[in-house]
Amino acid sequence: GQNIDQPTEMTATEGAIVQINCTYQTSGFNGLFWYQQHAGEAPTFLSYNVLDGLEEKGRFSSFLSRSKGYSYLLLKELQMKDSASYLCAVRPSYNQGGKLIFGQGTELSVKP
Amino acid sequence: GAVVSQHPSRVICKSGTSVKIECRSLDFQATTMFWYRQFPKQSLMLMATSNEGSKATYEQGVEKDKFLINHASLTLSTLTVTSAHPEDSSFYICSARIQGAGEKLFFGSGTQLSVL
């Protein structure tokens, strides 16, 4: 089966750093995505990892370990607007194009 | 700006009626679009893959006769929820992948369906 796990909720302080973990067990692997979703809105793309290691993009970084079935999203210098749900998603097969399996999302609350 | 346009953004309808949701790719051709559904506090669940000019591929447990998908052109896919019931109330989102734009999926703005 397909299984993607991430914490349901997290709370952090403005200006701090927060790490959101994601573990996955899927029938195949051809990339892992992180999306940000504000309530009632569509997800917006944050990052993509297909090889092991860290991908950095401004205040956001994403890490992947394929052997461990593990990824994390690191958010630095947290801002109030970063309060949102963060979705981890795995693409099991390249041949199926954009078909993604999503985790349940991590609701991040940033407090002053 | 948005590369995938989805309409309507919100629909309220009576039980038993049918609702059509449109998903358009702007300035690019999408041979494949994906329809997701999201219940409150839950993640996105893939419903079906919409293929231009052919039948959609439905995920296990999704009723193809209830959720009709038409992908008649390279820029438009529609999802029709037939004989809607309150349990169909959900957030429906389409997405498309642009050739040559990397690996990311572009999502429409979503449609909040409320069936009374």
CSV table of C-alpha atoms in Angstrom, one decimal:
chain,number,residue,atom,x,y,z
A,1,GLY,CA,0.0,0.0,0.0
A,2,GLN,CA,0.9,3.7,0.0
A,3,ASN,CA,1.5,5.4,3.3
A,4,ILE,CA,2.8,8.9,4.0
A,5,ASP,CA,3.1,10.1,7.5
A,6,GLN,CA,3.6,13.6,8.9
A,7,PRO,CA,2.7,15.2,12.2
A,8,THR,CA,-0.8,16.7,12.3
A,9,GLU,CA,0.0,19.9,14.0
A,10,MET,CA,3.0,22.0,15.0
A,11,THR,CA,3.5,25.4,16.7
A,12,ALA,CA,6.4,27.7,16.4
A,13,THR,CA,7.4,31.2,17.3
A,14,GLU,CA,7.9,34.0,14.8
A,15,GLY,CA,11.6,34.3,13.8
A,16,ALA,CA,12.4,30.8,14.8
A,17,ILE,CA,13.2,27.7,12.8
A,18,VAL,CA,10.9,24.7,12.4
A,19,GLN,CA,11.4,21.3,10.8
A,20,ILE,CA,8.4,19.3,9.5
A,21,ASN,CA,9.2,15.6,9.0
A,22,CYS,CA,7.7,13.2,6.5
A,23,THR,CA,8.1,9.4,6.2
A,24,TYR,CA,6.8,7.4,3.3
A,25,GLN,CA,6.3,3.8,2.2
A,26,THR,CA,5.2,3.7,-1.4
A,27,SER,CA,5.1,1.1,-4.2
A,28,GLY,CA,7.7,3.2,-6.1
A,29,PHE,CA,9.5,6.4,-5.8
A,30,ASN,CA,10.1,9.1,-8.4
A,31,GLY,CA,10.3,12.3,-6.4
A,32,LEU,CA,9.0,13.9,-3.3
A,33,PHE,CA,7.2,17.3,-3.2
A,34,TRP,CA,6.4,19.8,-0.5
A,35,TYR,CA,3.4,22.1,-0.9
A,36,GLN,CA,2.0,24.9,1.2
A,37,GLN,CA,-1.8,25.3,1.5
A,38,HIS,CA,-3.7,28.0,3.2
A,39,ALA,CA,-7.2,27.2,4.3
A,40,GLY,CA,-9.7,27.1,1.4
A,41,GLU,CA,-7.0,27.6,-1.2
A,42,ALA,CA,-5.1,25.4,-3.6
A,43,PRO,CA,-1.7,24.1,-2.7
A,44,THR,CA,1.3,26.0,-3.9
A,45,PHE,CA,4.6,24.4,-4.8
A,46,LEU,CA,7.5,24.7,-2.4
A,47,SER,CA,10.1,22.1,-3.3
A,48,TYR,CA,11.0,18.9,-5.1
A,49,ASN,CA,13.6,16.3,-4.2
A,50,VAL,CA,14.4,13.2,-6.2
A,51,LEU,CA,18.0,12.6,-5.1
A,52,ASP,CA,19.3,12.4,-1.6
A,53,GLY,CA,20.4,15.5,0.1
A,54,LEU,CA,19.4,19.0,0.8
A,55,GLU,CA,17.7,21.5,-1.5
A,56,GLU,CA,17.8,25.1,-0.4
A,57,LYS,CA,15.5,27.8,-1.7
A,58,GLY,CA,15.5,31.0,0.3
A,59,ARG,CA,14.0,30.5,3.8
A,60,PHE,CA,12.8,27.0,2.8
A,61,SER,CA,15.0,23.9,2.6
A,62,SER,CA,14.0,20.3,1.9
A,63,PHE,CA,15.9,17.2,2.6
A,64,LEU,CA,15.5,13.6,1.3
A,65,SER,CA,16.9,10.2,2.3
A,66,ARG,CA,15.6,7.6,-0.1
A,67,SER,CA,17.1,4.7,1.9
A,68,LYS,CA,15.2,5.8,5.0
A,69,GLY,CA,12.0,6.8,3.2
A,70,TYR,CA,12.4,10.2,5.0
A,71,SER,CA,12.2,13.8,4.2
A,72,TYR,CA,11.9,17.1,6.1
A,73,LEU,CA,11.0,20.7,5.2
A,74,LEU,CA,12.9,23.3,7.1
A,75,LEU,CA,11.5,26.8,7.5
A,76,LYS,CA,13.8,29.5,8.8
A,77,GLU,CA,13.1,33.0,10.0
A,78,LEU,CA,9.4,32.2,10.5
A,79,GLN,CA,6.8,34.8,9.6
A,80,MET,CA,3.2,34.9,10.6
A,81,LYS,CA,2.2,34.4,7.0
A,82,ASP,CA,3.9,31.0,7.2
A,83,SER,CA,0.9,29.7,9.2
A,84,ALA,CA,-0.5,27.1,6.9
A,85,SER,CA,-0.8,23.4,6.1
A,86,TYR,CA,2.3,21.8,4.7
A,87,LEU,CA,1.7,18.8,2.5
A,88,CYS,CA,4.3,16.1,1.7
A,89,ALA,CA,3.6,14.2,-1.5
A,90,VAL,CA,5.3,11.3,-3.3
A,91,ARG,CA,5.2,10.5,-7.0
A,92,PRO,CA,5.3,6.8,-7.1
A,93,SER,CA,6.0,6.5,-10.8
A,94,TYR,CA,7.4,8.7,-13.5
A,95,ASN,CA,5.3,7.2,-16.2
A,96,GLN,CA,2.2,8.4,-14.4
A,97,GLY,CA,3.2,12.0,-14.8
A,98,GLY,CA,1.7,14.2,-12.1
A,99,LYS,CA,0.0,11.5,-10.0
A,100,LEU,CA,0.9,12.2,-6.5
A,101,ILE,CA,0.2,10.6,-3.2
A,102,PHE,CA,-0.3,13.2,-0.4
A,103,GLY,CA,0.3,13.0,3.3
A,104,GLN,CA,-2.4,14.3,5.6
A,105,GLY,CA,-0.7,17.6,6.0
A,106,THR,CA,0.9,19.4,8.9
A,107,GLU,CA,-0.9,22.4,10.3
A,108,LEU,CA,1.7,24.9,11.3
A,109,SER,CA,0.8,27.8,13.6
A,110,VAL,CA,3.3,30.6,13.9
A,111,LYS,CA,2.8,32.7,17.1
A,112,PRO,CA,4.2,36.1,17.9
B,1,GLY,CA,-0.1,34.6,-12.5
B,2,ALA,CA,-2.3,31.5,-12.4
B,3,VAL,CA,-1.5,28.9,-15.0
B,4,VAL,CA,-4.5,26.7,-14.2
B,5,SER,CA,-7.9,28.3,-13.9
B,6,GLN,CA,-10.8,26.6,-12.1
B,7,HIS,CA,-14.4,27.6,-11.9
B,8,PRO,CA,-16.6,28.1,-10.0
B,9,SER,CA,-14.8,28.7,-6.7
B,10,ARG,CA,-17.8,27.9,-4.6
B,11,VAL,CA,-21.1,26.1,-5.3
B,12,ILE,CA,-24.1,25.5,-3.1
B,13,CYS,CA,-26.7,23.2,-4.5
B,14,LYS,CA,-29.6,21.1,-3.5
B,15,SER,CA,-29.4,17.4,-3.1
B,16,GLY,CA,-30.0,15.5,-6.4
B,17,THR,CA,-28.7,18.2,-8.7
B,18,SER,CA,-25.6,18.0,-10.9
B,19,VAL,CA,-22.7,20.3,-10.7
B,20,LYS,CA,-20.1,20.9,-13.3
B,21,ILE,CA,-16.6,22.2,-12.4
B,22,GLU,CA,-14.2,23.5,-15.1
B,23,CYS,CA,-10.5,23.4,-15.2
B,24,ARG,CA,-8.6,25.3,-17.8
B,25,SER,CA,-4.9,25.4,-18.6
B,26,LEU,CA,-3.8,28.9,-19.5
B,27,ASP,CA,-1.3,29.5,-22.2
B,28,PHE,CA,-0.3,25.9,-22.4
B,29,GLN,CA,-1.6,22.5,-23.5
B,30,ALA,CA,-2.3,19.9,-20.9
B,31,THR,CA,-2.8,16.5,-22.3
B,32,THR,CA,-3.3,15.2,-18.7
B,33,MET,CA,-5.0,16.8,-15.8
B,34,PHE,CA,-5.7,15.4,-12.3
B,35,TRP,CA,-8.7,15.8,-10.1
B,36,TYR,CA,-8.3,15.7,-6.4
B,37,ARG,CA,-10.8,15.9,-3.5
B,38,GLN,CA,-10.1,17.2,-0.1
B,39,PHE,CA,-12.3,16.8,3.0
B,40,PRO,CA,-11.9,19.2,5.9
B,41,LYS,CA,-8.7,18.6,7.9
B,42,GLN,CA,-7.7,15.8,5.5
B,43,SER,CA,-5.2,15.5,2.7
B,44,LEU,CA,-5.8,15.6,-1.0
B,45,MET,CA,-7.0,12.4,-2.5
B,46,LEU,CA,-6.6,11.7,-6.1
B,47,MET,CA,-9.9,10.9,-7.8
B,48,ALA,CA,-9.0,10.4,-11.4
B,49,THR,CA,-6.6,11.2,-14.2
B,50,SER,CA,-8.1,13.1,-17.1
B,51,ASN,CA,-6.7,12.3,-20.5
B,52,GLU,CA,-7.4,14.4,-23.5
B,53,GLY,CA,-9.4,12.6,-26.1
B,54,SER,CA,-9.8,9.4,-24.1
B,55,LYS,CA,-11.5,8.0,-21.1
B,56,ALA,CA,-10.5,9.1,-17.6
B,57,THR,CA,-8.7,6.7,-15.3
B,58,TYR,CA,-10.4,6.5,-12.0
B,59,GLU,CA,-8.8,5.6,-8.6
B,60,GLN,CA,-10.1,2.7,-6.7
B,61,GLY,CA,-13.3,3.5,-4.9
B,62,VAL,CA,-14.3,6.5,-7.0
B,63,GLU,CA,-17.5,6.0,-8.9
B,64,LYS,CA,-17.0,6.9,-12.5
B,65,ASP,CA,-20.7,7.2,-13.2
B,66,LYS,CA,-21.1,9.7,-10.4
B,67,PHE,CA,-18.0,11.8,-11.2
B,68,LEU,CA,-18.1,12.3,-14.9
B,69,ILE,CA,-14.8,13.6,-16.4
B,70,ASN,CA,-14.6,15.1,-19.9
B,71,HIS,CA,-11.3,16.2,-21.4
B,72,ALA,CA,-12.5,17.3,-24.8
B,73,SER,CA,-9.7,19.7,-25.6
B,74,LEU,CA,-6.0,20.3,-24.7
B,75,THR,CA,-6.9,23.2,-22.4
B,76,LEU,CA,-10.1,22.1,-20.7
B,77,SER,CA,-11.2,19.3,-18.4
B,78,THR,CA,-14.5,19.2,-16.6
B,79,LEU,CA,-15.7,17.3,-13.6
B,80,THR,CA,-19.5,16.8,-13.2
B,81,VAL,CA,-20.8,15.6,-9.9
B,82,THR,CA,-24.1,13.9,-10.8
B,83,SER,CA,-27.0,13.6,-8.4
B,84,ALA,CA,-25.0,15.3,-5.7
B,85,HIS,CA,-25.6,14.3,-2.1
B,86,PRO,CA,-24.5,16.0,1.2
B,87,GLU,CA,-21.6,13.5,1.5
B,88,ASP,CA,-20.2,14.8,-1.8
B,89,SER,CA,-19.6,18.2,-0.1
B,90,SER,CA,-15.9,18.7,-0.4
B,91,PHE,CA,-13.1,20.8,-1.8
B,92,TYR,CA,-12.4,19.7,-5.4
B,93,ILE,CA,-9.1,20.7,-7.0
B,94,CYS,CA,-7.7,20.1,-10.5
B,95,SER,CA,-4.0,20.1,-11.4
B,96,ALA,CA,-1.9,19.9,-14.5
B,97,ARG,CA,1.8,19.4,-15.3
B,98,ILE,CA,3.4,21.7,-17.8
B,99,GLN,CA,5.8,20.1,-20.2
B,100,GLY,CA,9.3,21.7,-19.8
B,101,ALA,CA,8.4,23.5,-16.6
B,102,GLY,CA,10.1,21.1,-14.2
B,103,GLU,CA,8.5,18.5,-12.1
B,104,LYS,CA,6.0,20.6,-10.2
B,105,LEU,CA,2.2,20.4,-10.6
B,106,PHE,CA,0.2,23.5,-11.0
B,107,PHE,CA,-3.1,23.5,-9.1
B,108,GLY,CA,-6.3,25.3,-9.8
B,109,SER,CA,-7.8,27.5,-7.1
B,110,GLY,CA,-10.2,24.8,-6.1
B,111,THR,CA,-14.0,24.5,-5.8
B,112,GLN,CA,-15.8,24.3,-2.5
B,113,LEU,CA,-19.0,22.3,-3.1
B,114,SER,CA,-21.7,22.3,-0.5
B,115,VAL,CA,-24.7,20.1,-1.0
B,116,LEU,CA,-27.8,20.9,1.0
